[in-house]
Amino acid sequence: MKKLVVLTGAGMSAESGISTFRDSGGLWEQHRVEDVATIEGYIRNPQLVIDFYNERRRQLPTVKPCRGHELLAALEQDFDVTIITQNVDDLHERAGSTKVIHLHGELMKATSSRNPNDPSQIITLDADHMDIKMGDQAADGSQLRPFIVWFGEAVPEIERAAEISSEADIYVVIGTSLNVYPAAGLVQFVPDRAPIYLIDPKDVPWTAGHRYRHIKKGASEGMEELTKMLKLIAYD
Ligand code: OAD
């Protein structure tokens, strides 16, 4: 099967009702990035940051995967699909996608403030334990924190994501403004032979030299169109 690699951003989940960051009305108009999405902000005011992600997490049970998520999961019938997502929600998994790399962490996980990337410190939260509270401890005794990659922190999954991008036969980019590095740089790794499809209702700053085909639609409508196109080349 051909290797299909998909890079998704906040626009992927917009139709499920989760706000994007930089569109008008987006999360970064209502909250200061420096306060809630940087390691310095967390050190300054851990309660504020923990509460911000508690609020995001509590939204998850109230939303569902959109048609776009479902169509991506269905592509696994004809392609070897890996999704590299910047999203911290679990909508790709809930739609049935089996290989999902979360570059920026996962809302439903929590970890240690001292060793955030140590796998033995990472726990999965559930319906009975949705909120992180000040005083909750990780296994190493430090304050439990959201398993989110903040600005200023290393992105541990980026090397695996770059390697997978470099092996793609077909590459798809959905709903990301390509503002945030290193995620935005992944398109540079896509081999010249692989076609790239971009699904986004707006123009996106494209720095890679590689040509791409822009499907200027939202995630669900765009995925309907892309699915038809991919059926034609699945077994070429
Ligand atoms: P942005 O909010 O920067 O970009 C969202 C993109 O989705 C834009 O290009 C929109 O045009 C597009 N979009 C909007 N509605 C859409 C729809 N219905 N279907 C498809 N596309 C749509 O979000 P990201 O690029 O994901 O990181 O942001 C990247 C990172 O910045 C996030 O992971 C987050 C943020 O700060 C951290 O918090 C570390």
CSV table of C-alpha atoms and ligand atoms in Angstrom, one decimal:
chain,number,residue,atom,x,y,z
A,1,MET,CA,0.0,0.0,0.0
A,2,LYS,CA,1.1,3.5,-0.7
A,3,LYS,CA,2.3,5.6,2.2
A,4,LEU,CA,-0.1,8.5,2.8
A,5,VAL,CA,1.1,11.1,5.4
A,6,VAL,CA,-1.3,13.7,6.7
A,7,LEU,CA,-0.3,16.9,8.6
A,8,THR,CA,-3.2,18.4,10.5
A,9,GLY,CA,-3.8,21.6,12.5
A,10,ALA,CA,-6.6,23.3,14.3
A,11,GLY,CA,-8.7,23.8,11.1
A,12,MET,CA,-9.2,20.0,11.1
A,13,SER,CA,-11.2,20.2,14.3
A,14,ALA,CA,-13.0,23.5,13.6
A,15,GLU,CA,-16.1,21.8,12.2
A,16,SER,CA,-16.3,19.7,15.3
A,17,GLY,CA,-16.6,23.0,17.3
A,18,ILE,CA,-13.1,23.4,18.6
A,19,SER,CA,-11.8,26.9,18.1
A,20,THR,CA,-8.7,27.4,16.0
A,21,PHE,CA,-5.9,29.7,17.3
A,22,ARG,CA,-5.3,32.4,14.8
A,23,ASP,CA,-8.6,32.8,12.9
A,24,SER,CA,-10.8,35.7,14.0
A,25,GLY,CA,-12.4,34.7,17.3
A,26,GLY,CA,-9.6,32.2,17.8
A,27,LEU,CA,-8.1,31.2,21.1
A,28,TRP,CA,-5.1,33.5,20.8
A,29,GLU,CA,-7.5,36.5,20.7
A,30,GLN,CA,-9.0,35.5,24.1
A,31,HIS,CA,-5.8,34.3,25.9
A,32,ARG,CA,-2.2,35.5,25.8
A,33,VAL,CA,0.0,32.9,24.4
A,34,GLU,CA,2.8,34.0,26.8
A,35,ASP,CA,0.5,33.3,29.8
A,36,VAL,CA,-1.0,29.9,28.8
A,37,ALA,CA,1.3,28.2,26.3
A,38,THR,CA,4.8,28.9,27.3
A,39,ILE,CA,7.0,27.2,30.0
A,40,GLU,CA,7.7,30.7,31.5
A,41,GLY,CA,3.9,31.2,31.8
A,42,TYR,CA,3.6,27.9,33.6
A,43,ILE,CA,6.4,28.7,36.0
A,44,ARG,CA,4.8,32.2,36.7
A,45,ASN,CA,1.3,31.0,37.2
A,46,PRO,CA,0.8,27.2,37.1
A,47,GLN,CA,-2.8,27.4,38.3
A,48,LEU,CA,-3.8,29.6,35.4
A,49,VAL,CA,-2.2,27.3,32.9
A,50,ILE,CA,-3.6,24.1,34.5
A,51,ASP,CA,-7.1,25.7,34.5
A,52,PHE,CA,-6.8,26.7,30.8
A,53,TYR,CA,-6.1,23.1,29.8
A,54,ASN,CA,-8.7,21.8,32.2
A,55,GLU,CA,-11.2,23.9,30.3
A,56,ARG,CA,-10.0,22.6,26.9
A,57,ARG,CA,-10.2,19.0,28.2
A,58,ARG,CA,-13.7,19.4,29.6
A,59,GLN,CA,-14.8,20.4,26.1
A,60,LEU,CA,-13.7,17.1,24.5
A,61,PRO,CA,-16.7,14.9,25.7
A,62,THR,CA,-19.0,17.5,24.2
A,63,VAL,CA,-17.6,17.3,20.7
A,64,LYS,CA,-17.5,14.6,18.0
A,65,PRO,CA,-15.2,13.9,15.0
A,66,CYS,CA,-16.4,15.6,11.9
A,67,ARG,CA,-16.8,14.0,8.5
A,68,GLY,CA,-13.3,15.0,7.6
A,69,HIS,CA,-11.9,13.0,10.5
A,70,GLU,CA,-14.0,10.1,9.5
A,71,LEU,CA,-12.9,10.2,5.8
A,72,LEU,CA,-9.3,10.3,6.9
A,73,ALA,CA,-9.8,7.2,9.0
A,74,ALA,CA,-11.6,5.4,6.1
A,75,LEU,CA,-8.5,6.0,3.9
A,76,GLU,CA,-6.8,3.2,5.9
A,77,GLN,CA,-8.7,0.8,3.7
A,78,ASP,CA,-6.6,1.8,0.7
A,79,PHE,CA,-3.4,3.4,2.1
A,80,ASP,CA,-0.9,3.0,4.8
A,81,VAL,CA,-1.9,6.2,6.6
A,82,THR,CA,0.1,8.1,9.3
A,83,ILE,CA,-1.4,11.3,10.7
A,84,ILE,CA,0.9,13.9,12.2
A,85,THR,CA,-1.2,16.3,14.1
A,86,GLN,CA,-0.5,19.5,15.9
A,87,ASN,CA,-3.9,19.1,17.7
A,88,VAL,CA,-4.1,18.1,21.3
A,89,ASP,CA,-7.7,16.7,21.0
A,90,ASP,CA,-8.4,13.0,20.4
A,91,LEU,CA,-10.7,13.3,17.5
A,92,HIS,CA,-8.5,11.5,15.0
A,93,GLU,CA,-8.4,8.5,17.3
A,94,ARG,CA,-12.1,8.6,18.0
A,95,ALA,CA,-12.8,8.7,14.3
A,96,GLY,CA,-10.8,5.4,14.0
A,97,SER,CA,-7.4,6.5,12.8
A,98,THR,CA,-4.8,4.0,14.1
A,99,LYS,CA,-1.5,5.8,13.5
A,100,VAL,CA,-1.5,9.3,15.0
A,101,ILE,CA,1.6,11.2,16.1
A,102,HIS,CA,0.8,14.2,18.4
A,103,LEU,CA,3.5,16.8,17.9
A,104,HIS,CA,2.2,19.2,20.6
A,105,GLY,CA,1.0,16.7,23.2
A,106,GLU,CA,-2.4,15.4,24.2
A,107,LEU,CA,-5.1,16.9,26.3
A,108,MET,CA,-6.2,13.6,27.8
A,109,LYS,CA,-2.7,13.0,29.2
A,110,ALA,CA,-0.8,14.5,32.1
A,111,THR,CA,2.8,14.3,33.1
A,112,SER,CA,5.5,15.4,35.6
A,113,SER,CA,6.6,19.0,35.8
A,114,ARG,CA,10.2,17.8,36.4
A,115,ASN,CA,10.5,15.2,33.6
A,116,PRO,CA,7.6,15.9,31.2
A,117,ASN,CA,8.9,13.6,28.4
A,118,ASP,CA,9.8,10.6,30.5
A,119,PRO,CA,7.3,8.0,29.4
A,120,SER,CA,7.1,6.5,32.9
A,121,GLN,CA,5.7,9.8,34.1
A,122,ILE,CA,2.9,10.1,31.6
A,123,ILE,CA,-0.6,9.1,32.7
A,124,THR,CA,-3.9,9.1,30.8
A,125,LEU,CA,-6.8,11.0,32.3
A,126,ASP,CA,-10.4,9.8,32.0
A,127,ALA,CA,-14.0,10.8,32.7
A,128,ASP,CA,-13.5,10.3,36.5
A,129,HIS,CA,-10.3,12.3,36.5
A,130,MET,CA,-10.7,15.1,34.0
A,131,ASP,CA,-9.2,18.0,35.9
A,132,ILE,CA,-5.6,18.4,37.0
A,133,LYS,CA,-5.5,20.2,40.4
A,134,MET,CA,-2.7,22.0,42.1
A,135,GLY,CA,-1.2,19.5,44.5
A,136,ASP,CA,-1.8,16.5,42.3
A,137,GLN,CA,1.5,14.7,42.0
A,138,ALA,CA,3.2,12.8,39.2
A,139,ALA,CA,5.0,9.5,40.0
A,140,ASP,CA,8.3,11.5,40.7
A,141,GLY,CA,6.5,13.6,43.3
A,142,SER,CA,6.5,16.8,41.2
A,143,GLN,CA,3.3,18.8,40.3
A,144,LEU,CA,1.2,17.0,37.7
A,145,ARG,CA,1.0,19.2,34.6
A,146,PRO,CA,-0.8,18.9,31.2
A,147,PHE,CA,1.0,16.8,28.6
A,148,ILE,CA,1.3,19.7,26.2
A,149,VAL,CA,4.4,20.9,24.3
A,150,TRP,CA,4.6,24.6,25.1
A,151,PHE,CA,6.4,27.3,23.2
A,152,GLY,CA,10.1,27.2,24.3
A,153,GLU,CA,10.0,23.4,24.9
A,154,ALA,CA,11.5,20.7,22.8
A,155,VAL,CA,9.2,18.8,20.4
A,156,PRO,CA,10.2,15.2,21.1
A,157,GLU,CA,8.2,13.7,18.2
A,158,ILE,CA,9.6,15.9,15.5
A,159,GLU,CA,12.4,13.6,14.3
A,160,ARG,CA,10.0,10.6,13.9
A,161,ALA,CA,7.6,13.0,12.1
A,162,ALA,CA,10.3,14.2,9.7
A,163,GLU,CA,11.4,10.7,8.9
A,164,ILE,CA,7.8,9.6,8.1
A,165,SER,CA,7.3,12.7,6.0
A,166,SER,CA,10.5,11.8,4.1
A,167,GLU,CA,9.0,8.4,3.2
A,168,ALA,CA,5.6,9.7,2.0
A,169,ASP,CA,4.2,8.6,-1.4
A,170,ILE,CA,1.4,11.2,-1.0
A,171,TYR,CA,1.3,14.1,1.5
A,172,VAL,CA,-1.8,16.0,2.7
A,173,VAL,CA,-1.9,19.1,4.8
A,174,ILE,CA,-5.2,20.1,6.4
A,175,GLY,CA,-6.2,23.2,8.4
A,176,THR,CA,-2.9,24.6,9.6
A,177,SER,CA,-1.7,28.2,9.1
A,178,LEU,CA,1.9,26.8,9.0
A,179,ASN,CA,3.0,29.5,11.5
A,180,VAL,CA,4.5,27.3,14.1
A,181,TYR,CA,7.9,25.6,13.7
A,182,PRO,CA,9.2,23.0,13.7
A,183,ALA,CA,5.9,21.5,12.6
A,184,ALA,CA,5.5,23.9,9.7
A,185,GLY,CA,9.0,22.8,8.4
A,186,LEU,CA,7.9,19.2,7.9
A,187,VAL,CA,6.7,19.8,4.3
A,188,GLN,CA,10.4,20.4,3.5
A,189,PHE,CA,11.0,16.7,4.0
A,190,VAL,CA,8.4,15.5,1.5
A,191,PRO,CA,10.2,13.8,-1.4
A,192,ASP,CA,9.8,15.7,-4.8
A,193,ARG,CA,8.0,12.6,-6.3
A,194,ALA,CA,5.2,12.8,-3.8
A,195,PRO,CA,2.2,15.0,-4.7
A,196,ILE,CA,1.1,17.3,-1.9
A,197,TYR,CA,-2.6,18.3,-1.4
A,198,LEU,CA,-3.5,21.2,0.9
A,199,ILE,CA,-7.0,21.5,2.3
A,200,ASP,CA,-7.8,24.9,3.8
A,201,PRO,CA,-10.5,27.5,3.0
A,202,LYS,CA,-7.8,30.2,3.1
A,203,ASP,CA,-4.4,30.8,1.4
A,204,VAL,CA,-1.5,29.6,3.6
A,205,PRO,CA,2.1,30.9,3.5
A,206,TRP,CA,3.9,28.1,1.7
A,207,THR,CA,7.7,28.2,2.1
A,208,ALA,CA,8.6,24.8,0.7
A,209,GLY,CA,9.6,24.8,-2.9
A,210,HIS,CA,7.5,21.7,-3.6
A,211,ARG,CA,4.4,22.3,-5.7
A,212,TYR,CA,1.0,21.6,-4.1
A,213,ARG,CA,-2.6,21.4,-5.1
A,214,HIS,CA,-4.8,23.6,-3.0
A,215,ILE,CA,-8.4,22.3,-2.3
A,216,LYS,CA,-9.8,25.6,-1.1
A,217,LYS,CA,-12.5,24.2,1.1
A,218,GLY,CA,-13.1,23.2,4.8
A,219,ALA,CA,-11.9,19.9,6.1
A,220,SER,CA,-15.0,17.8,5.5
A,221,GLU,CA,-15.9,19.1,2.0
A,222,GLY,CA,-12.2,19.1,1.1
A,223,MET,CA,-11.8,15.5,2.3
A,224,GLU,CA,-14.8,14.4,0.2
A,225,GLU,CA,-13.1,15.9,-2.8
A,226,LEU,CA,-9.7,14.4,-2.0
A,227,THR,CA,-11.1,11.0,-1.3
A,228,LYS,CA,-12.4,10.8,-4.9
A,229,MET,CA,-9.1,11.9,-6.3
A,230,LEU,CA,-7.1,9.4,-4.2
A,231,LYS,CA,-9.3,6.5,-5.2
A,232,LEU,CA,-8.0,7.0,-8.7
A,233,ILE,CA,-4.3,6.7,-7.7
A,234,ALA,CA,-4.5,4.3,-4.8
A,235,TYR,CA,-3.2,1.3,-6.8
A,236,ASP,CA,-1.4,3.0,-9.7
B,1,OAD,P1,-4.1,28.1,13.3
B,1,OAD,O1,-5.2,28.6,14.1
B,1,OAD,O2,-2.8,28.9,13.3
B,1,OAD,O3,-4.6,27.9,11.8
B,1,OAD,C1,-5.8,27.2,11.5
B,1,OAD,C2,-5.9,27.0,10.0
B,1,OAD,O4,-7.1,26.3,9.8
B,1,OAD,C3,-6.0,28.3,9.2
B,1,OAD,O5,-5.1,28.2,8.0
B,1,OAD,C4,-7.4,28.4,8.8
B,1,OAD,O6,-7.6,29.0,7.5
B,1,OAD,C5,-7.8,26.9,8.7
B,1,OAD,N1,-9.2,26.6,8.9
B,1,OAD,C6,-10.2,27.3,9.5
B,1,OAD,N2,-11.4,26.6,9.4
B,1,OAD,C7,-11.1,25.5,8.7
B,1,OAD,C8,-11.9,24.4,8.3
B,1,OAD,N3,-13.2,24.3,8.6
B,1,OAD,N4,-11.4,23.4,7.6
B,1,OAD,C9,-10.0,23.4,7.3
B,1,OAD,N5,-9.2,24.4,7.7
B,1,OAD,C10,-9.8,25.4,8.4
B,1,OAD,O7,-3.8,26.6,13.9
B,1,OAD,P2,-2.5,25.7,13.7
B,1,OAD,O8,-1.8,25.9,12.5
B,1,OAD,O9,-3.0,24.3,14.0
B,1,OAD,O10,0.4,25.1,19.4
B,1,OAD,O11,-1.6,26.2,14.9
B,1,OAD,C11,-0.4,25.6,15.2
B,1,OAD,C12,-0.1,25.6,16.7
B,1,OAD,O12,-0.2,27.0,17.1
B,1,OAD,C13,-1.1,24.9,17.5
B,1,OAD,O13,-0.8,23.5,17.6
B,1,OAD,C14,-0.9,25.5,18.9
B,1,OAD,C15,-0.8,26.9,18.4
B,1,OAD,O14,-0.2,27.8,19.2
B,1,OAD,C16,0.6,25.1,20.7
B,1,OAD,O15,-0.2,25.5,21.5
B,1,OAD,C17,2.0,24.7,21.1
